[in-house]
PDB file of C-alpha atoms and ligand atoms in Angstrom:
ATOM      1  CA  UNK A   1      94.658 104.831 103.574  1.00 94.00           C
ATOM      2  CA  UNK A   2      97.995 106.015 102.563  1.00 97.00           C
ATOM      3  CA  UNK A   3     100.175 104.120 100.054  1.00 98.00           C
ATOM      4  CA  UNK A   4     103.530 104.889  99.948  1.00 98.00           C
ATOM      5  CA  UNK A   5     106.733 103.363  98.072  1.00 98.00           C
ATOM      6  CA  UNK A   6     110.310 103.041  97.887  1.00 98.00           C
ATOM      7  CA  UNK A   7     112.720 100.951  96.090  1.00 97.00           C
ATOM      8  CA  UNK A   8     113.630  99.228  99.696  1.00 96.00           C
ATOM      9  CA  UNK A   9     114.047 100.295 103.531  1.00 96.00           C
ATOM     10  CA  UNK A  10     114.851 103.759 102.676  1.00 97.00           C
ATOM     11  CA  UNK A  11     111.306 105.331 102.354  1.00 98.00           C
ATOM     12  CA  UNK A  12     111.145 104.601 106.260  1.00 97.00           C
ATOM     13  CA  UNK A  13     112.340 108.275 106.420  1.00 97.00           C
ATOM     14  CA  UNK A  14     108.866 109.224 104.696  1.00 98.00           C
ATOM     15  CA  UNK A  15     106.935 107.221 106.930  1.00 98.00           C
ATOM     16  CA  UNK A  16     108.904 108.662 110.236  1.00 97.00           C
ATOM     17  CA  UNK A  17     107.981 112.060 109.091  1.00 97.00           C
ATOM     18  CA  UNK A  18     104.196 110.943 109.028  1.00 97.00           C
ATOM     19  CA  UNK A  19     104.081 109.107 111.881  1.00 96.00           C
ATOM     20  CA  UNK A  20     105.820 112.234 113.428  1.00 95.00           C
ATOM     21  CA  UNK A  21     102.708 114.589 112.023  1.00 95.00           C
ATOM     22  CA  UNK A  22      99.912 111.617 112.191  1.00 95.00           C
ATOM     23  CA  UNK A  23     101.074 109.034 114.821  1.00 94.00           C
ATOM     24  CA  UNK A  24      98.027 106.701 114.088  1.00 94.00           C
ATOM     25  CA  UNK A  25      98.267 107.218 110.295  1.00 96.00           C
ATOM     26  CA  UNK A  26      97.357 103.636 108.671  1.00 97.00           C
ATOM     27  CA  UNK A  27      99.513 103.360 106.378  1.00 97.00           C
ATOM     28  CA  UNK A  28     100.223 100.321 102.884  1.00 98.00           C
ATOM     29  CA  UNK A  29     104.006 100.489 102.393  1.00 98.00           C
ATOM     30  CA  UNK A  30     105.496  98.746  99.741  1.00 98.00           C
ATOM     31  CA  UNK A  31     109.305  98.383  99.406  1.00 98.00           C
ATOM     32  CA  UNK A  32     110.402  96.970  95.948  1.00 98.00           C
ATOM     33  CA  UNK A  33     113.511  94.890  97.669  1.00 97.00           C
ATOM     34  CA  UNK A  34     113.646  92.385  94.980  1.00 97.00           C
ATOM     35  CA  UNK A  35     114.598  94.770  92.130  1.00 97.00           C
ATOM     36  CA  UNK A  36     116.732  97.572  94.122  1.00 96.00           C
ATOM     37  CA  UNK A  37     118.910 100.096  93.645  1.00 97.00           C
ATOM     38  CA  UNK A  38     116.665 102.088  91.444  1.00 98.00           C
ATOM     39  CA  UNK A  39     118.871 104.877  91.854  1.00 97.00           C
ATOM     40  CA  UNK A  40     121.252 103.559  89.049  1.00 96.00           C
ATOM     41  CA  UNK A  41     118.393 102.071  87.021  1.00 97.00           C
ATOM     42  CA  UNK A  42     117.311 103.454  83.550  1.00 96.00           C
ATOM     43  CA  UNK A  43     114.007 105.675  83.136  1.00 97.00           C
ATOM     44  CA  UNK A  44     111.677 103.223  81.606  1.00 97.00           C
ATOM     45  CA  UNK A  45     112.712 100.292  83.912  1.00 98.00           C
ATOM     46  CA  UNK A  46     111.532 103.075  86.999  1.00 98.00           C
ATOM     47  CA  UNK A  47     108.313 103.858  85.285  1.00 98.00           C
ATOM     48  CA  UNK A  48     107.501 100.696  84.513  1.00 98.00           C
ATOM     49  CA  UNK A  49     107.890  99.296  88.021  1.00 98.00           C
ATOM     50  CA  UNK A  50     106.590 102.088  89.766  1.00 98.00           C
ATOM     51  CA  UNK A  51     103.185 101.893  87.618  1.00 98.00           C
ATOM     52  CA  UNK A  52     102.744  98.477  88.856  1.00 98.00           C
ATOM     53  CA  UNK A  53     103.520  99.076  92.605  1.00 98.00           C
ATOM     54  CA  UNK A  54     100.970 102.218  92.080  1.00 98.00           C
ATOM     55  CA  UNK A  55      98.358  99.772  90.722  1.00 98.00           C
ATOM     56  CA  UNK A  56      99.318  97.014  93.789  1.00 98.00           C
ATOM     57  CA  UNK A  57      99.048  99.754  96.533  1.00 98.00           C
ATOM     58  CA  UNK A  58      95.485 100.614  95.099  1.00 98.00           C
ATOM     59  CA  UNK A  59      94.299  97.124  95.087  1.00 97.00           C
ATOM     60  CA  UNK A  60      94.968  96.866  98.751  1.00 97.00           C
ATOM     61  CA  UNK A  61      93.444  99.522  99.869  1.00 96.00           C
ATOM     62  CA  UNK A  62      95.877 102.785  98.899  1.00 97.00           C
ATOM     63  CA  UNK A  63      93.237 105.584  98.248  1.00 94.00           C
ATOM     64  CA  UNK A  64      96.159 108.097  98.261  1.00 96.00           C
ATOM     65  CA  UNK A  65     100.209 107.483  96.744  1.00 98.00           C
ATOM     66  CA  UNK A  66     103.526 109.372  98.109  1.00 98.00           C
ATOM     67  CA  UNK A  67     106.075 108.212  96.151  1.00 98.00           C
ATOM     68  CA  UNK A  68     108.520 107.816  98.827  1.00 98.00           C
ATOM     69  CA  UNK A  69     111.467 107.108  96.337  1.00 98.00           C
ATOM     70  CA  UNK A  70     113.366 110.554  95.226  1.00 98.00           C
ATOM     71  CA  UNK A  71     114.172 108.475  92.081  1.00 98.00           C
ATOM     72  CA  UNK A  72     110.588 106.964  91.108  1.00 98.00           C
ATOM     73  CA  UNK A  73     109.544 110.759  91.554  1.00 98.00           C
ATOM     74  CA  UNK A  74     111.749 111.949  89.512  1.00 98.00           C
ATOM     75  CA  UNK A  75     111.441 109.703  86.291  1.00 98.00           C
ATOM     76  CA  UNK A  76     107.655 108.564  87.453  1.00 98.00           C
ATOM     77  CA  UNK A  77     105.400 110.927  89.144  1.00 98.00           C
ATOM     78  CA  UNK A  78     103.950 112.758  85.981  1.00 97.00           C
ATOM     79  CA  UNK A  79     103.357 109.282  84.126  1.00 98.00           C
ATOM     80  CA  UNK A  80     101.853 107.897  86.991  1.00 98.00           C
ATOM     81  CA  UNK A  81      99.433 111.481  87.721  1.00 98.00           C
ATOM     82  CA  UNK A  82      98.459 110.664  83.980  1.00 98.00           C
ATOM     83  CA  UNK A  83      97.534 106.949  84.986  1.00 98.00           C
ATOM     84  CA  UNK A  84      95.743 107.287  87.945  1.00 98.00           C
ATOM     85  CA  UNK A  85      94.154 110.697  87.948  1.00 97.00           C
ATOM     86  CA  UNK A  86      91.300 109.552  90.321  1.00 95.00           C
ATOM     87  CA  UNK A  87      93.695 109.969  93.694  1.00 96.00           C
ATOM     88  CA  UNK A  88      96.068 111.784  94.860  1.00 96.00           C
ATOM     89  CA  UNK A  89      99.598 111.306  94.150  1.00 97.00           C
ATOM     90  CA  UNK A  90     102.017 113.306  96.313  1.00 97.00           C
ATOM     91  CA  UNK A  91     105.859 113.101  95.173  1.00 98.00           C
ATOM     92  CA  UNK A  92     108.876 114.750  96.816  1.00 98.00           C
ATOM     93  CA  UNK A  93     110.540 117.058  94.359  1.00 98.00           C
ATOM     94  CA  UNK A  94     107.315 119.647  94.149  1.00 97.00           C
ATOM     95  CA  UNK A  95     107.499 119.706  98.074  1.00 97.00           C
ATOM     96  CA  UNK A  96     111.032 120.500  97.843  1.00 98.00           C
ATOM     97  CA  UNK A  97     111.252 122.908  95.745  1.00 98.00           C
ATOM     98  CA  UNK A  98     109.191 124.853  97.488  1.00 97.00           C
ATOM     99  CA  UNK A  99     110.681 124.637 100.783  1.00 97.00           C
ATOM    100  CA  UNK A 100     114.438 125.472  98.940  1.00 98.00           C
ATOM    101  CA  UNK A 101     112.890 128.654  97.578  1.00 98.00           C
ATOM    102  CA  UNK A 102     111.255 129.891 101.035  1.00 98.00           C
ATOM    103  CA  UNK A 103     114.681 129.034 102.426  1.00 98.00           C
ATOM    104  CA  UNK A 104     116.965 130.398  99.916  1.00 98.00           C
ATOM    105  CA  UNK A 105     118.415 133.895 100.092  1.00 98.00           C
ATOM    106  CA  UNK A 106     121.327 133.724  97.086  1.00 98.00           C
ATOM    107  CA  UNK A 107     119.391 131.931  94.643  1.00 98.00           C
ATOM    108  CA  UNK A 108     122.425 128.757  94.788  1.00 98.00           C
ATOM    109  CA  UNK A 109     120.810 125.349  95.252  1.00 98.00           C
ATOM    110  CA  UNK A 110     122.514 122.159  95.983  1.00 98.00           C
ATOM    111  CA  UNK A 111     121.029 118.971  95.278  1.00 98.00           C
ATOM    112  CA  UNK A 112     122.513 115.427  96.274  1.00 98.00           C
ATOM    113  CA  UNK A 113     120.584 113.022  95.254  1.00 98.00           C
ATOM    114  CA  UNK A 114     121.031 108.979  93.405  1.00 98.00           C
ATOM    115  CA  UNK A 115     122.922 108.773  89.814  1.00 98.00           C
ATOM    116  CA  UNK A 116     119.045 108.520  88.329  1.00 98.00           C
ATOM    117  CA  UNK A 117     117.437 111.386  90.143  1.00 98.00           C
ATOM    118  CA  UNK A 118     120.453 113.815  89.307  1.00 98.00           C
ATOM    119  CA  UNK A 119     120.753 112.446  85.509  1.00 97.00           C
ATOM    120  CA  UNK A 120     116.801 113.459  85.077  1.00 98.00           C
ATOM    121  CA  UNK A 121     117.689 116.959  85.831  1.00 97.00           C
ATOM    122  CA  UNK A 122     114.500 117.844  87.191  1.00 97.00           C
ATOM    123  CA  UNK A 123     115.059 120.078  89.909  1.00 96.00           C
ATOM    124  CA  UNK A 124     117.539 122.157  87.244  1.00 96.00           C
ATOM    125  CA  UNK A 125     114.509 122.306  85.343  1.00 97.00           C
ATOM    126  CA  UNK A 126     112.051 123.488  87.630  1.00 97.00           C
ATOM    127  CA  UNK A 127     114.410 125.648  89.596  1.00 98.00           C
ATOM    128  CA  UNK A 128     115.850 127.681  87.025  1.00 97.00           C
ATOM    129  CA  UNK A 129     112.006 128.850  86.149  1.00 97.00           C
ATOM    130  CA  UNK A 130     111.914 130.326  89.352  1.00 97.00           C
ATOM    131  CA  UNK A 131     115.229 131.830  89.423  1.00 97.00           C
ATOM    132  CA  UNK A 132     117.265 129.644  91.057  1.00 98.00           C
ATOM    133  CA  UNK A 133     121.056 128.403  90.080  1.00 97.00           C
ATOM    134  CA  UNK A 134     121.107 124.528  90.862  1.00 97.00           C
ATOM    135  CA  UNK A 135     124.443 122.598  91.830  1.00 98.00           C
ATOM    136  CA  UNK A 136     124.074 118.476  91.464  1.00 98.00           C
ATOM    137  CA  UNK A 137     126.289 115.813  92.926  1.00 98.00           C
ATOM    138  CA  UNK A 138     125.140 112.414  92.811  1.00 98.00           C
ATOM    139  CA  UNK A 139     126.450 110.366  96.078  1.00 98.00           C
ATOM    140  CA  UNK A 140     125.643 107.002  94.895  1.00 96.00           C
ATOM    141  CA  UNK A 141     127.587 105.623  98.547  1.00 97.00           C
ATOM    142  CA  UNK A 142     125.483 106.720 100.704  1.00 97.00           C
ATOM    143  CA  UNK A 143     122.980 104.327 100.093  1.00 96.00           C
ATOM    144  CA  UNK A 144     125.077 101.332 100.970  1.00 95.00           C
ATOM    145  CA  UNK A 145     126.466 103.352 103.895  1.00 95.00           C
ATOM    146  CA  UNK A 146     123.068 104.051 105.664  1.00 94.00           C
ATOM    147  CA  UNK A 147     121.787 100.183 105.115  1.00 92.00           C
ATOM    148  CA  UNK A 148     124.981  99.313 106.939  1.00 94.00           C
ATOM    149  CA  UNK A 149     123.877 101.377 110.160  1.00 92.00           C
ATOM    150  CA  UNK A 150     126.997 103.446 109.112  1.00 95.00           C
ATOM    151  CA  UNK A 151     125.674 107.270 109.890  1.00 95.00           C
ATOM    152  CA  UNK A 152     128.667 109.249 111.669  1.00 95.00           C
ATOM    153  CA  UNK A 153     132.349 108.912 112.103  1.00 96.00           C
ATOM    154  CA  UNK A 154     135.376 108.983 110.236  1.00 97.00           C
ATOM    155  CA  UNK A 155     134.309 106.576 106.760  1.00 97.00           C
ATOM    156  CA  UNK A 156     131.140 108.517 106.780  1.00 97.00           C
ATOM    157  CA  UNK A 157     132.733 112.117 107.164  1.00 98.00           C
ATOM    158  CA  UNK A 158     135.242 110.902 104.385  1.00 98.00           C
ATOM    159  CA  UNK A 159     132.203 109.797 101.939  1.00 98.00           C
ATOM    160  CA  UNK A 160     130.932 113.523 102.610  1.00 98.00           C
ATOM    161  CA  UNK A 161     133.575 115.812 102.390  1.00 98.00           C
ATOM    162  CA  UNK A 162     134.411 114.404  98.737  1.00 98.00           C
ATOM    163  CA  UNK A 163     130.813 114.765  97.444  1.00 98.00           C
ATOM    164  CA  UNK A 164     130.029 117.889  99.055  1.00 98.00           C
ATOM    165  CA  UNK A 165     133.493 119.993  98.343  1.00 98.00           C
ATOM    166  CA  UNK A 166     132.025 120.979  95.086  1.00 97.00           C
ATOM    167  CA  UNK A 167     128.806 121.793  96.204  1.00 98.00           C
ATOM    168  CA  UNK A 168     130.397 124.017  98.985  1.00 97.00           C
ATOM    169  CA  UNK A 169     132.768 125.620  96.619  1.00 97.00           C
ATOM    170  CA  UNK A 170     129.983 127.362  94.852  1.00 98.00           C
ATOM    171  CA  UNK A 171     128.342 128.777  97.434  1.00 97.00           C
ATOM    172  CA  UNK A 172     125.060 127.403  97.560  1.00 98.00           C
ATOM    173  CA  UNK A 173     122.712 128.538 101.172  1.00 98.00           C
ATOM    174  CA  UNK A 174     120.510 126.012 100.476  1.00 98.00           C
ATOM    175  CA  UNK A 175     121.137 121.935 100.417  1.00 98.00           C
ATOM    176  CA  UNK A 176     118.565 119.048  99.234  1.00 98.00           C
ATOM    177  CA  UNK A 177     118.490 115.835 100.567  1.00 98.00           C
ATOM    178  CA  UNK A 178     116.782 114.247  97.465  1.00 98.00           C
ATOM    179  CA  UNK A 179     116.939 110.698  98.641  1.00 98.00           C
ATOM    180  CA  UNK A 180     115.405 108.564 100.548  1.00 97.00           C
ATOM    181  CA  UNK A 181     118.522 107.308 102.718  1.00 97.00           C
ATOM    182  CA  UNK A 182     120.008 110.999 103.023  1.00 98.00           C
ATOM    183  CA  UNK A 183     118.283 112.158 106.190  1.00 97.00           C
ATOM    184  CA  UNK A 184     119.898 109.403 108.847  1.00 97.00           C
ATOM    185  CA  UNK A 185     123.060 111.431 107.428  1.00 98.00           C
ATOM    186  CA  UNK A 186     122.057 114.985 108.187  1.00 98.00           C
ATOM    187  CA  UNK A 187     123.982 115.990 111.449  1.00 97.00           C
ATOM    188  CA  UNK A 188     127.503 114.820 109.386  1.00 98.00           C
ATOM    189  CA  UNK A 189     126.417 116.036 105.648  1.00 98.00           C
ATOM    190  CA  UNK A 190     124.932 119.627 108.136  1.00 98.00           C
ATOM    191  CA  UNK A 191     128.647 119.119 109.484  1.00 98.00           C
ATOM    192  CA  UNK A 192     130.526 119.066 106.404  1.00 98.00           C
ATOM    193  CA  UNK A 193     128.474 121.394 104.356  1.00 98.00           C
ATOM    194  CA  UNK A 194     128.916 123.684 107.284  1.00 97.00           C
ATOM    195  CA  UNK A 195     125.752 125.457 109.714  1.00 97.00           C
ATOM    196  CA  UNK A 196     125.183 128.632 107.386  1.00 97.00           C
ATOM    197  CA  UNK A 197     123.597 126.145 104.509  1.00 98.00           C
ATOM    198  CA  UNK A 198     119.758 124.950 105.639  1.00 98.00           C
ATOM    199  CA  UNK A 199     118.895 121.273 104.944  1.00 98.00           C
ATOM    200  CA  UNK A 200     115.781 120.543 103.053  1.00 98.00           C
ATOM    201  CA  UNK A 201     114.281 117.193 103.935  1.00 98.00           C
ATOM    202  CA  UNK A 202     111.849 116.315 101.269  1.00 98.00           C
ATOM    203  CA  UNK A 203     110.269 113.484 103.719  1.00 97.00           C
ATOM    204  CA  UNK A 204     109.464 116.661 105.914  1.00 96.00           C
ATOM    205  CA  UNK A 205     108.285 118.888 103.215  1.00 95.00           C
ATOM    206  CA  UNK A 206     105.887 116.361 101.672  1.00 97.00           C
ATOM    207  CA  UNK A 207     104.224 115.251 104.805  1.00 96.00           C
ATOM    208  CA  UNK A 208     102.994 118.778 105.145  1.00 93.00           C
ATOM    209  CA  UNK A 209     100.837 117.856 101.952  1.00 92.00           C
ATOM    210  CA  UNK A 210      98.690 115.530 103.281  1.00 93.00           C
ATOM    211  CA  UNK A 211      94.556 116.184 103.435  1.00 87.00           C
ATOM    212  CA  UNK A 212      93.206 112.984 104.811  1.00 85.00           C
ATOM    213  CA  UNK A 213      94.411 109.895 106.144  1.00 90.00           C
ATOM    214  CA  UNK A 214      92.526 106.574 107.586  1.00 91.00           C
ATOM    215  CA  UNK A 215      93.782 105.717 111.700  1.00 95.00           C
ATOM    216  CA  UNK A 216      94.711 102.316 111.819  1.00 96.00           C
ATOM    217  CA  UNK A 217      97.393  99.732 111.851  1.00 95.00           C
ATOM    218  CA  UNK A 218     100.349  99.879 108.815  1.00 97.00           C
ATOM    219  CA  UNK A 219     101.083  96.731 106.524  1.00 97.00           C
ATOM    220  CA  UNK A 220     104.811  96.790 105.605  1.00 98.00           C
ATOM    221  CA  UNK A 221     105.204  94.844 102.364  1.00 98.00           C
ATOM    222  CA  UNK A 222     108.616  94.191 100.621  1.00 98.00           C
ATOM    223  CA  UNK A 223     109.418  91.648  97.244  1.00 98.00           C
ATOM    224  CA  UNK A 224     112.011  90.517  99.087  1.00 98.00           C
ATOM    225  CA  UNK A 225     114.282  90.083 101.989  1.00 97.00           C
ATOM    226  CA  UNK A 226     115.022  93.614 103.562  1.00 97.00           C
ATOM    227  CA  UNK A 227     118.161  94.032 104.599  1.00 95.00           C
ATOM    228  CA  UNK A 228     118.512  95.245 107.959  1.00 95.00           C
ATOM    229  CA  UNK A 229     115.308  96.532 108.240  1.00 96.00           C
ATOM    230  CA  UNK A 230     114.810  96.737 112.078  1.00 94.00           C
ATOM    231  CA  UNK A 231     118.377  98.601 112.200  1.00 92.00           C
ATOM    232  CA  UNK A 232     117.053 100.904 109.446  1.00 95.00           C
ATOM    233  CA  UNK A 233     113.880 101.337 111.330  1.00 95.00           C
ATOM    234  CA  UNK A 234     115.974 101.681 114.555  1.00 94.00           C
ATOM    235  CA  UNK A 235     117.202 104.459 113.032  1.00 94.00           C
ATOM    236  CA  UNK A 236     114.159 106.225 112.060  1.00 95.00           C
ATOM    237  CA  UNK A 237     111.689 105.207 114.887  1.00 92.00           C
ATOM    238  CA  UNK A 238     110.559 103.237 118.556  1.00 88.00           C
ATOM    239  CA  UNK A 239     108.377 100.650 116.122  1.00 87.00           C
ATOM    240  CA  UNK A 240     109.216  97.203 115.415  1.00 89.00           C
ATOM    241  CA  UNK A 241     108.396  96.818 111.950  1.00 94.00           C
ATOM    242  CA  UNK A 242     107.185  93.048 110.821  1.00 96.00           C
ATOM    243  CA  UNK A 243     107.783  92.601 107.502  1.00 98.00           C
ATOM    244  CA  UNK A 244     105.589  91.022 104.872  1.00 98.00           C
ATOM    245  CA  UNK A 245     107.691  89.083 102.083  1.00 98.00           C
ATOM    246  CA  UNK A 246     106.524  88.600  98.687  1.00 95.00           C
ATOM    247  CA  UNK A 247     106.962  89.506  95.137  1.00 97.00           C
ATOM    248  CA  UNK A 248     103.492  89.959  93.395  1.00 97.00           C
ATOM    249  CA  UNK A 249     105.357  91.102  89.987  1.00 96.00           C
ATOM    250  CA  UNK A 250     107.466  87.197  89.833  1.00 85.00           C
ATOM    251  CA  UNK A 251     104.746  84.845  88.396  1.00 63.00           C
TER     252      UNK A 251
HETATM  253  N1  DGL B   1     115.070 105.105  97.350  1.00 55.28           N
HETATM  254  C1  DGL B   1     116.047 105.606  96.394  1.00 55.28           C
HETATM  255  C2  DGL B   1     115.833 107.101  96.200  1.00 55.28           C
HETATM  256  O1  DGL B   1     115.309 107.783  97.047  1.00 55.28           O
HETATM  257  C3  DGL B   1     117.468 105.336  96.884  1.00 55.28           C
HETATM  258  C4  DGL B   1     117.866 103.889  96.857  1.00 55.28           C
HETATM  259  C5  DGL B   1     117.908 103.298  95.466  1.00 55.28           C
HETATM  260  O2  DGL B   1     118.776 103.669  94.655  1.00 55.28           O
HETATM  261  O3  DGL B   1     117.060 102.478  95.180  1.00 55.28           O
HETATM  262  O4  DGL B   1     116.173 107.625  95.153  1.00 55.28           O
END
């Protein structure tokens, strides 16, 4: 069975993509409600948090991890491949990556991601050893703006065209959605960033990683309330979603 987290509703994007590949997939989704945003949170406070979610998803039943959360993989994945080196732990900057360079013809990358993912400055890292020039914005607004239901029109268009000017101006061919809330946006940020810069989807790219899964029925657990989870999952597929509430990290 497939465990995968997020620091809410967003990681629904990663579980559309699998349902999309694997329609019965069973899946143990945790969404860490309670202590969201992590995209503005501080290293150690992601680690720490995603190491026990890692350690809950095993203990029901999670005999494989994605870290659905752009920021948990970026500040978390190698920690927690250290920790639990018995399964698998698939993370969506590796998938990424990959797909940017396949796609890539110019060598320019853009990457929009949370404040925490684009502080870490792992994708500069890992890019620039294969070549690659790398171009961050972090567009900490769209979060709030795709938990509102708010994915097209004028505000939204707005929202892009500031964070993406810069990203535009140098160039890049190649654009990464590194968050979890950043695909219900595509058709405006394609828009804005204009049709001669491909998209890469991490959700997409990471799905193609999986070996195994379990068929079965999903368990949607969050620590607290999610807001407007069944538009969210409107958004990203036919399923009602029915929520389990509780916070195993508050006793
Ligand atoms: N799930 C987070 C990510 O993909 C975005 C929302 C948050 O900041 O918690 O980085």
């Amino acid at each position: 069975m497939i465990g995968v987290f997020d620091s809410g509703v967003g990681g629904l994007t990663v579980v559309k993509e699998i349902y999309k590949a694997y329609p019965n997939c069973k899946i143990v989704y945790f969404g860490d409600t309670a202590r969201l945003p992590y995209g503005t949170k501080g290293a150690s406070f992601v680690k720490r948090y995603s190491k026990k979610i890692v350690k809950w998803l095993i203990s029901h039943g999670a005999d494989s991890i994605i870290i659905a959360c752009n920021t948990s993989s970026a500040w978390a994945a190698d920690s927690l491949r250290q920790e639990f080196k018995d399964i698998p732990i698939l993370e969506m900057i590796g998938p990424a990556i990959e797909q940017a360079c396949l796609y890539t013809k110019n060598k320019r990358i853009g990457i929009i991601g949370t404040p925490g993912t684009i502080r870490s400055g792992v994708y500069e890292k890992r890019l620039a050893k294969k070549g690659c020039r790398v171009f961050a914005k972090a567009c900490p607004l769209f979060v709030p703006m795709v938990e509102e239901g708010l994915v097209s029109g004028n505000i939204v268009e707005e929202v892009a065209k500031r964070y993406l000017a810069p990203l535009k101006a140098k160039g890049i061919d190649v654009l990464i959605l590194a968050c979890t809330h950043y695909p219900l946006l595509k058709s405006t940020i394609q828009k804005i960033i204009g049709k001669e810069v491909r998209i890469v989807n991490p959700a997409e790219a990471v799905v193609k990683g999986i070996g195994f899964y379990k068929k079965g029925k999903s368990s949607f657990y969050f620590s607290d309330q999610p807001y407007n989870l069944q538009k969210i999952s409107k958004l990203c597929f036919e399923r009602k979603i029915k929520p389990i509430v509780n916070d195993p990290f508050n006793s």
